[in-house]
mmCIF file of the C-alpha atoms, coordinates in Angstrom:
data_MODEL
# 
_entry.id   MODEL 
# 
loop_
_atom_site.group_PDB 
_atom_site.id 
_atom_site.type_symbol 
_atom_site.label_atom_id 
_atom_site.label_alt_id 
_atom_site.label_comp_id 
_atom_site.label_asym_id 
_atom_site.label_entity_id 
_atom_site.label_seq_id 
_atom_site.pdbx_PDB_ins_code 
_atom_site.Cartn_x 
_atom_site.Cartn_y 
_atom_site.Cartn_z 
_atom_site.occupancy 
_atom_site.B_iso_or_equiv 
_atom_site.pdbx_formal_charge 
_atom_site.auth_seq_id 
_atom_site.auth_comp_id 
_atom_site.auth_asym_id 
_atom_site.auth_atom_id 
_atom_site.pdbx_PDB_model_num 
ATOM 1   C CA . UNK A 1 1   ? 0.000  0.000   0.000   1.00 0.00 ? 1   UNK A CA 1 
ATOM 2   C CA . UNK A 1 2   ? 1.089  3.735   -0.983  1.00 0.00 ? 2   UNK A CA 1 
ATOM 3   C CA . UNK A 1 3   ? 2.270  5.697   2.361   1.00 0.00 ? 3   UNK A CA 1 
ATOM 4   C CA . UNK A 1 4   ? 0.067  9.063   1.266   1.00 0.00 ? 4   UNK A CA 1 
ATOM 5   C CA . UNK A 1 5   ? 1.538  12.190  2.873   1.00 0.00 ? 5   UNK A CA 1 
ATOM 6   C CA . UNK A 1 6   ? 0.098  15.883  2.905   1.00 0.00 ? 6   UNK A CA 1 
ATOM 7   C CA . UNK A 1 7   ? 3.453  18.340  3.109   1.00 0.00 ? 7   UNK A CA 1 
ATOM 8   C CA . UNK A 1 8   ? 2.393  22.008  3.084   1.00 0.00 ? 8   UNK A CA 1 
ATOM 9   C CA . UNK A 1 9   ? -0.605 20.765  1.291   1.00 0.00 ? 9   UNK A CA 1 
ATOM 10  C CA . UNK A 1 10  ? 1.305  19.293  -1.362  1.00 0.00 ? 10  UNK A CA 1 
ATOM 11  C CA . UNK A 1 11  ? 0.045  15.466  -1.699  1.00 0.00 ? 11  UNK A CA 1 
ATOM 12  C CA . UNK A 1 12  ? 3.527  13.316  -1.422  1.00 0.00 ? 12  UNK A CA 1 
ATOM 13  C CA . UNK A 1 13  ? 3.292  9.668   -2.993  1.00 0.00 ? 13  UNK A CA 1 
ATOM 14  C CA . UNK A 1 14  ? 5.850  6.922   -1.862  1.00 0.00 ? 14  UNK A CA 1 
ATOM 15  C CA . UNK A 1 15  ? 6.032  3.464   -2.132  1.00 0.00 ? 15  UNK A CA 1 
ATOM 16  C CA . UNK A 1 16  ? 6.386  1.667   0.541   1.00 0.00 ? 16  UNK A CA 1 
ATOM 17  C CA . UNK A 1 17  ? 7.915  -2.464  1.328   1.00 0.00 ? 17  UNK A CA 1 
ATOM 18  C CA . UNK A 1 18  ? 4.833  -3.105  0.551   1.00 0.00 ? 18  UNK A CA 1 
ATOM 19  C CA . UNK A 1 19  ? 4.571  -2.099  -2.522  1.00 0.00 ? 19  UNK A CA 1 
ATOM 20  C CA . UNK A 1 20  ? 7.096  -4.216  -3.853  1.00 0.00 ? 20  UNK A CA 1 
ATOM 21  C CA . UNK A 1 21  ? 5.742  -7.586  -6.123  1.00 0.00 ? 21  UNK A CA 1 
ATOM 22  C CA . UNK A 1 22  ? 7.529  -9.795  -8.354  1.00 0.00 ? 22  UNK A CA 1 
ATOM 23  C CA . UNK A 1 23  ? 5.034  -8.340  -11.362 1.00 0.00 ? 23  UNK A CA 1 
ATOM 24  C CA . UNK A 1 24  ? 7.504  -5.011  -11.657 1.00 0.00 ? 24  UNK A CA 1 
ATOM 25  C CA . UNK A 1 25  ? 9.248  -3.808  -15.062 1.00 0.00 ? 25  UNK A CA 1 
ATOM 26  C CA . UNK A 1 26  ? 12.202 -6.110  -14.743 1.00 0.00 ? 26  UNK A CA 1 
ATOM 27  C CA . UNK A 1 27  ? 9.915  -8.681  -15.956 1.00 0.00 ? 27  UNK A CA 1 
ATOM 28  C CA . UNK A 1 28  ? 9.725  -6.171  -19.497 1.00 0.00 ? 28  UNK A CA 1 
ATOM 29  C CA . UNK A 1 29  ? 13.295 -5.176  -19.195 1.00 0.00 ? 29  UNK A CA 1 
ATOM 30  C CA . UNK A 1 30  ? 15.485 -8.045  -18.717 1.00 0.00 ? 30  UNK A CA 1 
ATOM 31  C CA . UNK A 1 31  ? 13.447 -10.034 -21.977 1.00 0.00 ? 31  UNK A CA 1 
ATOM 32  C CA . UNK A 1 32  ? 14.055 -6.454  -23.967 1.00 0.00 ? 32  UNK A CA 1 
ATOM 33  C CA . UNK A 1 33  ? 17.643 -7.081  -23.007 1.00 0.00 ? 33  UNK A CA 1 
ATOM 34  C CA . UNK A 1 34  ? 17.997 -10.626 -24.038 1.00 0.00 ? 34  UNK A CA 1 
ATOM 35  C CA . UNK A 1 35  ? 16.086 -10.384 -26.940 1.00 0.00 ? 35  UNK A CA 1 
ATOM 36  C CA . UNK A 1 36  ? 17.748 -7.922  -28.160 1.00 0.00 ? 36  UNK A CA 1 
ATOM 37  C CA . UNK A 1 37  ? 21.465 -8.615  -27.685 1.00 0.00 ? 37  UNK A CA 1 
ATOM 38  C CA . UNK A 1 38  ? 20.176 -12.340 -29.102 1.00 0.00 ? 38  UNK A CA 1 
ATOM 39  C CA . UNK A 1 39  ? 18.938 -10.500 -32.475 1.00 0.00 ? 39  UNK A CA 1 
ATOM 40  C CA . UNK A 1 40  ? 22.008 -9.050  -32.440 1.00 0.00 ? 40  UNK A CA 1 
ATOM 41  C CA . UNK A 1 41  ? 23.710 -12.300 -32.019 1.00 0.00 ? 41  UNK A CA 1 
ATOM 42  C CA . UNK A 1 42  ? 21.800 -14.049 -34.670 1.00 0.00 ? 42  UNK A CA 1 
ATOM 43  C CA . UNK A 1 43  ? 22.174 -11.056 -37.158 1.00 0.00 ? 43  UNK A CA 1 
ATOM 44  C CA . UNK A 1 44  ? 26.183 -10.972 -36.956 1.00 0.00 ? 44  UNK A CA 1 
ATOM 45  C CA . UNK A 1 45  ? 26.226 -15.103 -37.354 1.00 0.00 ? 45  UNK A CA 1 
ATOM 46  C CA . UNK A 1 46  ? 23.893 -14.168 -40.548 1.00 0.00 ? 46  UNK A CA 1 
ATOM 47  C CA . UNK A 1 47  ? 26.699 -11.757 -41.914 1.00 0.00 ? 47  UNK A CA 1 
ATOM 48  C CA . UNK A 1 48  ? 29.482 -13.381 -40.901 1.00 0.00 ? 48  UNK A CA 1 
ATOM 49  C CA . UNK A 1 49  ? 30.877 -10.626 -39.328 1.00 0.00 ? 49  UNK A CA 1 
ATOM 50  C CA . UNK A 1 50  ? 30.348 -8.748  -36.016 1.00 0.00 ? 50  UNK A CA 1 
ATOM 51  C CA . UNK A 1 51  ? 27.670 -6.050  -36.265 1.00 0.00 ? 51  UNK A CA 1 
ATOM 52  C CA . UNK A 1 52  ? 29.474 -3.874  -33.489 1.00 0.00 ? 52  UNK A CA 1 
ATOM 53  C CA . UNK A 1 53  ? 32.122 -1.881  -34.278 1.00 0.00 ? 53  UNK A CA 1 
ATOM 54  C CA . UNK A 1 54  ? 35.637 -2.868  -33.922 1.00 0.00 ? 54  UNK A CA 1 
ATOM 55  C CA . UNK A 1 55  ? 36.874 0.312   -32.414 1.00 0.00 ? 55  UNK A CA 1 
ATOM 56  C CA . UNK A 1 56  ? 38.542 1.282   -29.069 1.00 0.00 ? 56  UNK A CA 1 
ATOM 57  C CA . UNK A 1 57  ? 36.208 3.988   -28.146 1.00 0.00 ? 57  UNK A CA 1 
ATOM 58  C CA . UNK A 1 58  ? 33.273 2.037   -29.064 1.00 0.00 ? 58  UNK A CA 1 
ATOM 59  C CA . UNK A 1 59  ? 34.441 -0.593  -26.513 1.00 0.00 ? 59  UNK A CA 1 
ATOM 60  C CA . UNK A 1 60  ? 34.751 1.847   -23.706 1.00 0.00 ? 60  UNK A CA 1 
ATOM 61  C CA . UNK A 1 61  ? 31.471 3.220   -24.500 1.00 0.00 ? 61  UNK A CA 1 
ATOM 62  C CA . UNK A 1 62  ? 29.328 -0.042  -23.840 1.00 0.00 ? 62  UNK A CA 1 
ATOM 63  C CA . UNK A 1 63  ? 31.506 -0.196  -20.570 1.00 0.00 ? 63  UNK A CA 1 
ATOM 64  C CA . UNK A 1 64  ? 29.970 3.236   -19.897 1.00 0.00 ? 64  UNK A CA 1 
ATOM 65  C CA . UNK A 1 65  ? 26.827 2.163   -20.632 1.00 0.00 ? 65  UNK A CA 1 
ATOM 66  C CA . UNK A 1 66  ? 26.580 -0.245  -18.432 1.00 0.00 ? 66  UNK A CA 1 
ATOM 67  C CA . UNK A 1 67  ? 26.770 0.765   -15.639 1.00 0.00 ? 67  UNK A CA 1 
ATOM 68  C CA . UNK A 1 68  ? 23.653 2.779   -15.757 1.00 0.00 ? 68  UNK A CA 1 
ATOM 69  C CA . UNK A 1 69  ? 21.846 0.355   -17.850 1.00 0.00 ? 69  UNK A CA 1 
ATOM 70  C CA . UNK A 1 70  ? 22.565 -2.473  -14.148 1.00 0.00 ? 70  UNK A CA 1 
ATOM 71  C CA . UNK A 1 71  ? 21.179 1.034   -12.307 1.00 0.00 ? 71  UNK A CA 1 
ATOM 72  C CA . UNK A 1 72  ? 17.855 0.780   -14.604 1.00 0.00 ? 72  UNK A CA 1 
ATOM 73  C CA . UNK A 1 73  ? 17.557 -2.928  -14.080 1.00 0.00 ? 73  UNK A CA 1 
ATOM 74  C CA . UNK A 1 74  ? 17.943 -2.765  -10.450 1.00 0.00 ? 74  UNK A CA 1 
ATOM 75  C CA . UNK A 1 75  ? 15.340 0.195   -10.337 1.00 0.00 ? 75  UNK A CA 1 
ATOM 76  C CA . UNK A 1 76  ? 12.885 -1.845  -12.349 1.00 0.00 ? 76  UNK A CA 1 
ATOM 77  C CA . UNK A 1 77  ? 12.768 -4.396  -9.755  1.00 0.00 ? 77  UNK A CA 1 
ATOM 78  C CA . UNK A 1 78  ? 11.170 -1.978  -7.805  1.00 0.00 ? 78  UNK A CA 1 
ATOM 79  C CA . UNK A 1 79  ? 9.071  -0.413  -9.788  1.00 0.00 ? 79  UNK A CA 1 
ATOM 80  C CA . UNK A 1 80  ? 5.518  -2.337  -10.720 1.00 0.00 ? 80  UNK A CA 1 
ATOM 81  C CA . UNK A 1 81  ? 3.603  -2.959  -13.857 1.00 0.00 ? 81  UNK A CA 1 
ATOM 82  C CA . UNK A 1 82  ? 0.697  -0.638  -13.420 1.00 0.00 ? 82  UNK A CA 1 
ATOM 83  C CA . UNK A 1 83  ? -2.058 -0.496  -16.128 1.00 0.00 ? 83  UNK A CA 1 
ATOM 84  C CA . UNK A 1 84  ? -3.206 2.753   -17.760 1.00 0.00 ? 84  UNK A CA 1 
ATOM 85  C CA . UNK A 1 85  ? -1.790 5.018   -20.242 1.00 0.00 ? 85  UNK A CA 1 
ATOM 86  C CA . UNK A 1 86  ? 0.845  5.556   -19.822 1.00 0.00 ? 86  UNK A CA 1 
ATOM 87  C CA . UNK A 1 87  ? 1.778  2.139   -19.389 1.00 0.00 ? 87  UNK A CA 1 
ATOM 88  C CA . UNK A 1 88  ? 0.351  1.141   -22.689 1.00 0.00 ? 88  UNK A CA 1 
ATOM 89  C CA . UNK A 1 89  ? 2.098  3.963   -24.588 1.00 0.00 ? 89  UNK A CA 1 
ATOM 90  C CA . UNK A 1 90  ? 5.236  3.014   -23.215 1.00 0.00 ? 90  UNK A CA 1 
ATOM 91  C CA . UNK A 1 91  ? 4.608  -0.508  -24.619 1.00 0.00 ? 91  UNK A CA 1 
ATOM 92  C CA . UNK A 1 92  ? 3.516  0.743   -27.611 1.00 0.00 ? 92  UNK A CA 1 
ATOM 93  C CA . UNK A 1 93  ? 6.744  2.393   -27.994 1.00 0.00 ? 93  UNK A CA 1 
ATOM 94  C CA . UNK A 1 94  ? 8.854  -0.385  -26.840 1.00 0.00 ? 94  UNK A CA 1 
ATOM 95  C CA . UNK A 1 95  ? 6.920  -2.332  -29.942 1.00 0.00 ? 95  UNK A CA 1 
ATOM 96  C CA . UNK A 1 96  ? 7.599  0.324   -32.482 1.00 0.00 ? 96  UNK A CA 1 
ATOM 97  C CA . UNK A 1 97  ? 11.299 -0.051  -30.986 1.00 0.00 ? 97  UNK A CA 1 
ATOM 98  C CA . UNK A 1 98  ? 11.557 -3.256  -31.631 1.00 0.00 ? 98  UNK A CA 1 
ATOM 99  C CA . UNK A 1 99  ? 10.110 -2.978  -35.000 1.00 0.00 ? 99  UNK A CA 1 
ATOM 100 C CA . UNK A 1 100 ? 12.888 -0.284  -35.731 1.00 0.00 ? 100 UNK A CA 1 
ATOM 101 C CA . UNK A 1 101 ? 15.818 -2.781  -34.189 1.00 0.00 ? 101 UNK A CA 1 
ATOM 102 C CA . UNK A 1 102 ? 14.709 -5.656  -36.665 1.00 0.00 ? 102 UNK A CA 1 
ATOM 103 C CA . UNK A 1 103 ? 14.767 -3.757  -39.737 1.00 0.00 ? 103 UNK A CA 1 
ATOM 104 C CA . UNK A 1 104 ? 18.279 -2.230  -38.763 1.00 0.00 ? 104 UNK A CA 1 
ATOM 105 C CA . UNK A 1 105 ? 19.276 -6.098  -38.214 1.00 0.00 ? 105 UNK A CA 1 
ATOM 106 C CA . UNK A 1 106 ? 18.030 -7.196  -41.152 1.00 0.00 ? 106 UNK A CA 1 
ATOM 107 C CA . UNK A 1 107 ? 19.561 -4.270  -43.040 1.00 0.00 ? 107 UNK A CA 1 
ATOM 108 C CA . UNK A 1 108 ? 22.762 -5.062  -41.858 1.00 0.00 ? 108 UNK A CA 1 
ATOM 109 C CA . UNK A 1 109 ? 22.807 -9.073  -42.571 1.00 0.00 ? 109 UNK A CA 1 
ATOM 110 C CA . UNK A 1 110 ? 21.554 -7.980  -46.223 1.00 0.00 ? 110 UNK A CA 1 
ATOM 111 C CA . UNK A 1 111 ? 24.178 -6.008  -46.790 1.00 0.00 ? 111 UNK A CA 1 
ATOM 112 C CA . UNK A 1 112 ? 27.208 -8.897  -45.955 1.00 0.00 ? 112 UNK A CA 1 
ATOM 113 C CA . UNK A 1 113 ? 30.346 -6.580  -45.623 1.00 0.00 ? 113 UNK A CA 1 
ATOM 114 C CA . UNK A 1 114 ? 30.940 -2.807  -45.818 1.00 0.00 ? 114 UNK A CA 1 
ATOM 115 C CA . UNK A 1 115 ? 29.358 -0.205  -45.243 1.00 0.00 ? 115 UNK A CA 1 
ATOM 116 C CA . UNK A 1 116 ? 25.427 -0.098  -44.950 1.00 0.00 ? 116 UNK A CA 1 
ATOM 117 C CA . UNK A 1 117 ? 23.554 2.639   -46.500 1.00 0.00 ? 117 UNK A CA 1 
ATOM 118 C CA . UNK A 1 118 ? 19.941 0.733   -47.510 1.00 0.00 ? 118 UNK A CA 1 
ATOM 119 C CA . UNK A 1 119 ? 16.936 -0.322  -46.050 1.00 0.00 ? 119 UNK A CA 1 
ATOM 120 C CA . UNK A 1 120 ? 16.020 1.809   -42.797 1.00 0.00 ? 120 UNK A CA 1 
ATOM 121 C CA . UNK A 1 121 ? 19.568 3.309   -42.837 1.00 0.00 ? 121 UNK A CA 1 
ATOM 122 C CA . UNK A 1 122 ? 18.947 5.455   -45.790 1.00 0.00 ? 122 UNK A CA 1 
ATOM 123 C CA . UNK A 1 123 ? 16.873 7.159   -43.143 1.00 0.00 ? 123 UNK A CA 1 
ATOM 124 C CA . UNK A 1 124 ? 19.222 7.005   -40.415 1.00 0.00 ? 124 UNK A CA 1 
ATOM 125 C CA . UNK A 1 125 ? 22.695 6.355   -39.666 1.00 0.00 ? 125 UNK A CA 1 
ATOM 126 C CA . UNK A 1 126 ? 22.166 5.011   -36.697 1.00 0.00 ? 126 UNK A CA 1 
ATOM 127 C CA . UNK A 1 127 ? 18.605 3.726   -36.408 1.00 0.00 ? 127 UNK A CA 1 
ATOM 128 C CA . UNK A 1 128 ? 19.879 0.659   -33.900 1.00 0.00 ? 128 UNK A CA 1 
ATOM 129 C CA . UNK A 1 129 ? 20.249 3.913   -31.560 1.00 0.00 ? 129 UNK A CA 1 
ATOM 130 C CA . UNK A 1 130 ? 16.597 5.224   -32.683 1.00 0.00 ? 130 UNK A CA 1 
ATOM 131 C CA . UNK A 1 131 ? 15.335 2.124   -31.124 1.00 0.00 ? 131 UNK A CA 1 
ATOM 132 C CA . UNK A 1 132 ? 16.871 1.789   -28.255 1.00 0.00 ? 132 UNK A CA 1 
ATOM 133 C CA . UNK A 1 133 ? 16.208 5.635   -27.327 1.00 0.00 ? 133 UNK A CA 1 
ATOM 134 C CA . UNK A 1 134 ? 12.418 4.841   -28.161 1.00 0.00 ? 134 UNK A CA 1 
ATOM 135 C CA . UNK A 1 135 ? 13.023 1.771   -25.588 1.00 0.00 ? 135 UNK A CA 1 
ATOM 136 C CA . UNK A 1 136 ? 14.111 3.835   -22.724 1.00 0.00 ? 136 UNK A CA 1 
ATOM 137 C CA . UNK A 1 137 ? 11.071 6.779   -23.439 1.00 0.00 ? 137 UNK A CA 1 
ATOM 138 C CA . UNK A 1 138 ? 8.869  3.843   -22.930 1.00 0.00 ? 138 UNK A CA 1 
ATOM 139 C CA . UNK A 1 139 ? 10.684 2.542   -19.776 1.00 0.00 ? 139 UNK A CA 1 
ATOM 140 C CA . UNK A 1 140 ? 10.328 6.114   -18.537 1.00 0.00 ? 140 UNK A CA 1 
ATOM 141 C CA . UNK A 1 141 ? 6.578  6.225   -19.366 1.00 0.00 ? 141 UNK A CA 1 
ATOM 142 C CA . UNK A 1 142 ? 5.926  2.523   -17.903 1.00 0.00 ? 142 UNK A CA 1 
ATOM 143 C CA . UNK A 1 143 ? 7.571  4.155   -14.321 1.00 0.00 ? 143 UNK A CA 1 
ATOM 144 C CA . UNK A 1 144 ? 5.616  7.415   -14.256 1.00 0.00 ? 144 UNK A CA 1 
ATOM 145 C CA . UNK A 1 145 ? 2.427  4.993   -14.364 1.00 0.00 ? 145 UNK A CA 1 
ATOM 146 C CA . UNK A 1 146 ? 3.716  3.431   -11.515 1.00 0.00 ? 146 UNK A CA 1 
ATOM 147 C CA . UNK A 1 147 ? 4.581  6.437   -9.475  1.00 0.00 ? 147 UNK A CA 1 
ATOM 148 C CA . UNK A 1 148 ? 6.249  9.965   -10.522 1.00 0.00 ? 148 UNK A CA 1 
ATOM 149 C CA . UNK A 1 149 ? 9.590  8.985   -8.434  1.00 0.00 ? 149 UNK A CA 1 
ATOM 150 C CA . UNK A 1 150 ? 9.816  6.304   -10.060 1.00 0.00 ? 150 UNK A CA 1 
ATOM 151 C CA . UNK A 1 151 ? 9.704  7.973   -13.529 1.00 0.00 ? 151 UNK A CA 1 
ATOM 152 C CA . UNK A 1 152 ? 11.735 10.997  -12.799 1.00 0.00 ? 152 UNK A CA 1 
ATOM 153 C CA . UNK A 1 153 ? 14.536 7.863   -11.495 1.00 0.00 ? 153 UNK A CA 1 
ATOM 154 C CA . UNK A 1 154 ? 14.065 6.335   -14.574 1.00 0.00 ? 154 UNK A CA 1 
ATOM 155 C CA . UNK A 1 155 ? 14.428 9.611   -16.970 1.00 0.00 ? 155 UNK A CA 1 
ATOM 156 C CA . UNK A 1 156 ? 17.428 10.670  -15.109 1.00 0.00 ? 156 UNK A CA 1 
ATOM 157 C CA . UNK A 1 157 ? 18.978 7.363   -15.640 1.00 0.00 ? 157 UNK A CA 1 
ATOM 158 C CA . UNK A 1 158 ? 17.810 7.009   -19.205 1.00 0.00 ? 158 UNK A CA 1 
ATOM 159 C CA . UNK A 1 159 ? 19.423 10.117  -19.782 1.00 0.00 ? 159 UNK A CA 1 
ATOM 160 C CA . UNK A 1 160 ? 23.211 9.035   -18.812 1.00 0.00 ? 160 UNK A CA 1 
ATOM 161 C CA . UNK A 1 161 ? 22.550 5.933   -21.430 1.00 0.00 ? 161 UNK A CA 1 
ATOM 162 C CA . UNK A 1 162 ? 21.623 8.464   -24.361 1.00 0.00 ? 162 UNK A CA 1 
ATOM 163 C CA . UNK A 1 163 ? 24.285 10.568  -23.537 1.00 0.00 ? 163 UNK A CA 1 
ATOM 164 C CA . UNK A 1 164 ? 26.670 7.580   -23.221 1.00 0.00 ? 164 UNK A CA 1 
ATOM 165 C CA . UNK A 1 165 ? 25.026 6.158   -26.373 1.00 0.00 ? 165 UNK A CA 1 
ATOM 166 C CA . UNK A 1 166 ? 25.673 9.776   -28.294 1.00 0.00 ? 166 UNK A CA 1 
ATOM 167 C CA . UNK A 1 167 ? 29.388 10.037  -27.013 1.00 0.00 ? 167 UNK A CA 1 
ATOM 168 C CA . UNK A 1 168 ? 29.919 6.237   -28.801 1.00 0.00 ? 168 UNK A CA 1 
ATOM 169 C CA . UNK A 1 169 ? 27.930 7.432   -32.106 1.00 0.00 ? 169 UNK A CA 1 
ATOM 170 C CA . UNK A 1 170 ? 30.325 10.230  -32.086 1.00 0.00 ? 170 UNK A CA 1 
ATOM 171 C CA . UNK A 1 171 ? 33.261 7.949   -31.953 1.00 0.00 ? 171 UNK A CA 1 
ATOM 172 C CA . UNK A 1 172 ? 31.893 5.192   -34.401 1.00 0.00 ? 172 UNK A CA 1 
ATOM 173 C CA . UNK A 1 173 ? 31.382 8.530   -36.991 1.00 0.00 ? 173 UNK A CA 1 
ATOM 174 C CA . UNK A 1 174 ? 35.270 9.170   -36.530 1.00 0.00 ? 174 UNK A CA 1 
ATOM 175 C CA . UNK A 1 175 ? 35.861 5.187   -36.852 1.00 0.00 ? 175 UNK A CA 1 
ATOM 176 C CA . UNK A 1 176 ? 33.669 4.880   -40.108 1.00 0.00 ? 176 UNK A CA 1 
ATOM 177 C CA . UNK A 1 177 ? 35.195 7.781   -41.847 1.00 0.00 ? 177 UNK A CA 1 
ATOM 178 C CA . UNK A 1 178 ? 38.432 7.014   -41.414 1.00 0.00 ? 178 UNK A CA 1 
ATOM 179 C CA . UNK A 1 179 ? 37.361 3.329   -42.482 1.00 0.00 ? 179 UNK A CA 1 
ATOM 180 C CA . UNK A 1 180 ? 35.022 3.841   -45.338 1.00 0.00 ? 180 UNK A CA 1 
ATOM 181 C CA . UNK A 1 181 ? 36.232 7.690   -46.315 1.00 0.00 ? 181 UNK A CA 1 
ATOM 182 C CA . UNK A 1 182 ? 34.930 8.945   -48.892 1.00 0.00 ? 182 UNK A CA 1 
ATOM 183 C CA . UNK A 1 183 ? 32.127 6.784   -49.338 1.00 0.00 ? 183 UNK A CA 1 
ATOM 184 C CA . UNK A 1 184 ? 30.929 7.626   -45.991 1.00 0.00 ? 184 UNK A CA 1 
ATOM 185 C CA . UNK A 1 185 ? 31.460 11.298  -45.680 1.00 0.00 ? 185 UNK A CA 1 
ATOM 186 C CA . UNK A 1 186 ? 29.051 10.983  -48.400 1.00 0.00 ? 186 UNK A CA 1 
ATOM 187 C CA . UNK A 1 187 ? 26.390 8.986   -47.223 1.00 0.00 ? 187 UNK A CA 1 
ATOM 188 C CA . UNK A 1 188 ? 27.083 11.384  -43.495 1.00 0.00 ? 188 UNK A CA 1 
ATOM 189 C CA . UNK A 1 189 ? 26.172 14.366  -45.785 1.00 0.00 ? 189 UNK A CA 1 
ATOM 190 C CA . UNK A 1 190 ? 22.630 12.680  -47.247 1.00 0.00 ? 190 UNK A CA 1 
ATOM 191 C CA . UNK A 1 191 ? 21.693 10.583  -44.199 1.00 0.00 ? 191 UNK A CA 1 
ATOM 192 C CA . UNK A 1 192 ? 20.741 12.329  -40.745 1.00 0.00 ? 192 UNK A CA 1 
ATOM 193 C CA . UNK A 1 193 ? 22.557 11.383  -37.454 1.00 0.00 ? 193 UNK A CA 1 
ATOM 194 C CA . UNK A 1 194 ? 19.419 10.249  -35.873 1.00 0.00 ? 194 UNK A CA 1 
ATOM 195 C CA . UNK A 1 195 ? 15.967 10.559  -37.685 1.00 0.00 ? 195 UNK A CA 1 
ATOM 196 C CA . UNK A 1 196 ? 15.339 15.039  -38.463 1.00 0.00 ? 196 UNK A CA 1 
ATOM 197 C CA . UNK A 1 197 ? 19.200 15.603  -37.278 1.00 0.00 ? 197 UNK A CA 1 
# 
């Protein structure tokens, strides 16, 4: 049960031991996680290659990441699976995510070697990224329908993963030029970062 409190008449929601149940977000998460690093898998046996860069500073970067991305799990353990809309538009955007992360998969094992420029990625460079920052806006809206803490927690720590992410798209940019050159200061020029940018 929710420990209501009334501070200066401001209504103050918390959740209490009791309010912890084995139905919380990790049971969303974690599957996200392993699903998605499984695609991954999968995709780079398809290609015969690895689908993550080879580079140093790409390395460091999913070190970075982690560390907030254990912070997120451990948060969704205590954070429930509460119905309503905002739950179901943060599904709906973990979906559209996933949707996103397939085609960029299947892009990738289409294209066998070099550099890939069709399918989704003629709309993005980096539209593996897309779909995992459309995963953690969900996350954040599946914890705000749980309880505002929770979702201001989860925003915060979604937030250090994009930025993480961005720092590493920044370094696989600097990786793929100097790999690809000319062809991919070219397709950099046409293609947007991201999706409008």
């Amino acid at each position: 049960m929710a420990f209501v409190g009334d501070i200066q008449n401001e209504k103050i929601i918390m959740l209490s031991h009791s309010d912890f149940t084995i139905y919380s977000l990790w049971l969303i998460l974690v599957p996200v996680l392993i699903i998605s690093r499984s695609i991954m898998a999968i995709g780079s046996k398809l290609r015969g290659t690895d689908i993550a860069n080879a580079d140093r500073r790409n390395k460091k970067s999913i070190t970075v990441v982690l560390t907030p991305l254990f912070v997120l799990v451990f948060l969704s353990v205590f954070t429930p699976i509460v119905s309503g809309p905002l739950f179901w538009g943060g599904c709906a955007l973990i979906f559209l995510a996933g949707v996103i992360y397939a085609l960029s998969i299947a892009a990738f094992v289409k294209a066998k070697r070099g550099l890939t420029t069709t399918g989704i990625y003629r709309f993005s460079r980096n539209p593996m990224y897309i779909a995992m920052f459309l995963t953690l806006v969900g996350f954040v809206l599946m914890a705000f329908s749980a309880a505002p803490i929770m979702g201001i927690l989860t925003a915060i720590i979604s937030l250090w993963i994009i930025a993480t992410i961005h720092w590493m798209v920044l370094g696989e940019e600097r990786f793929l030029e100097s790999k690809h050159g000319e062809i991919y200061v070219k397709y950099k020029h046409r293609t947007p970062r991201y999706l409008l940018f």
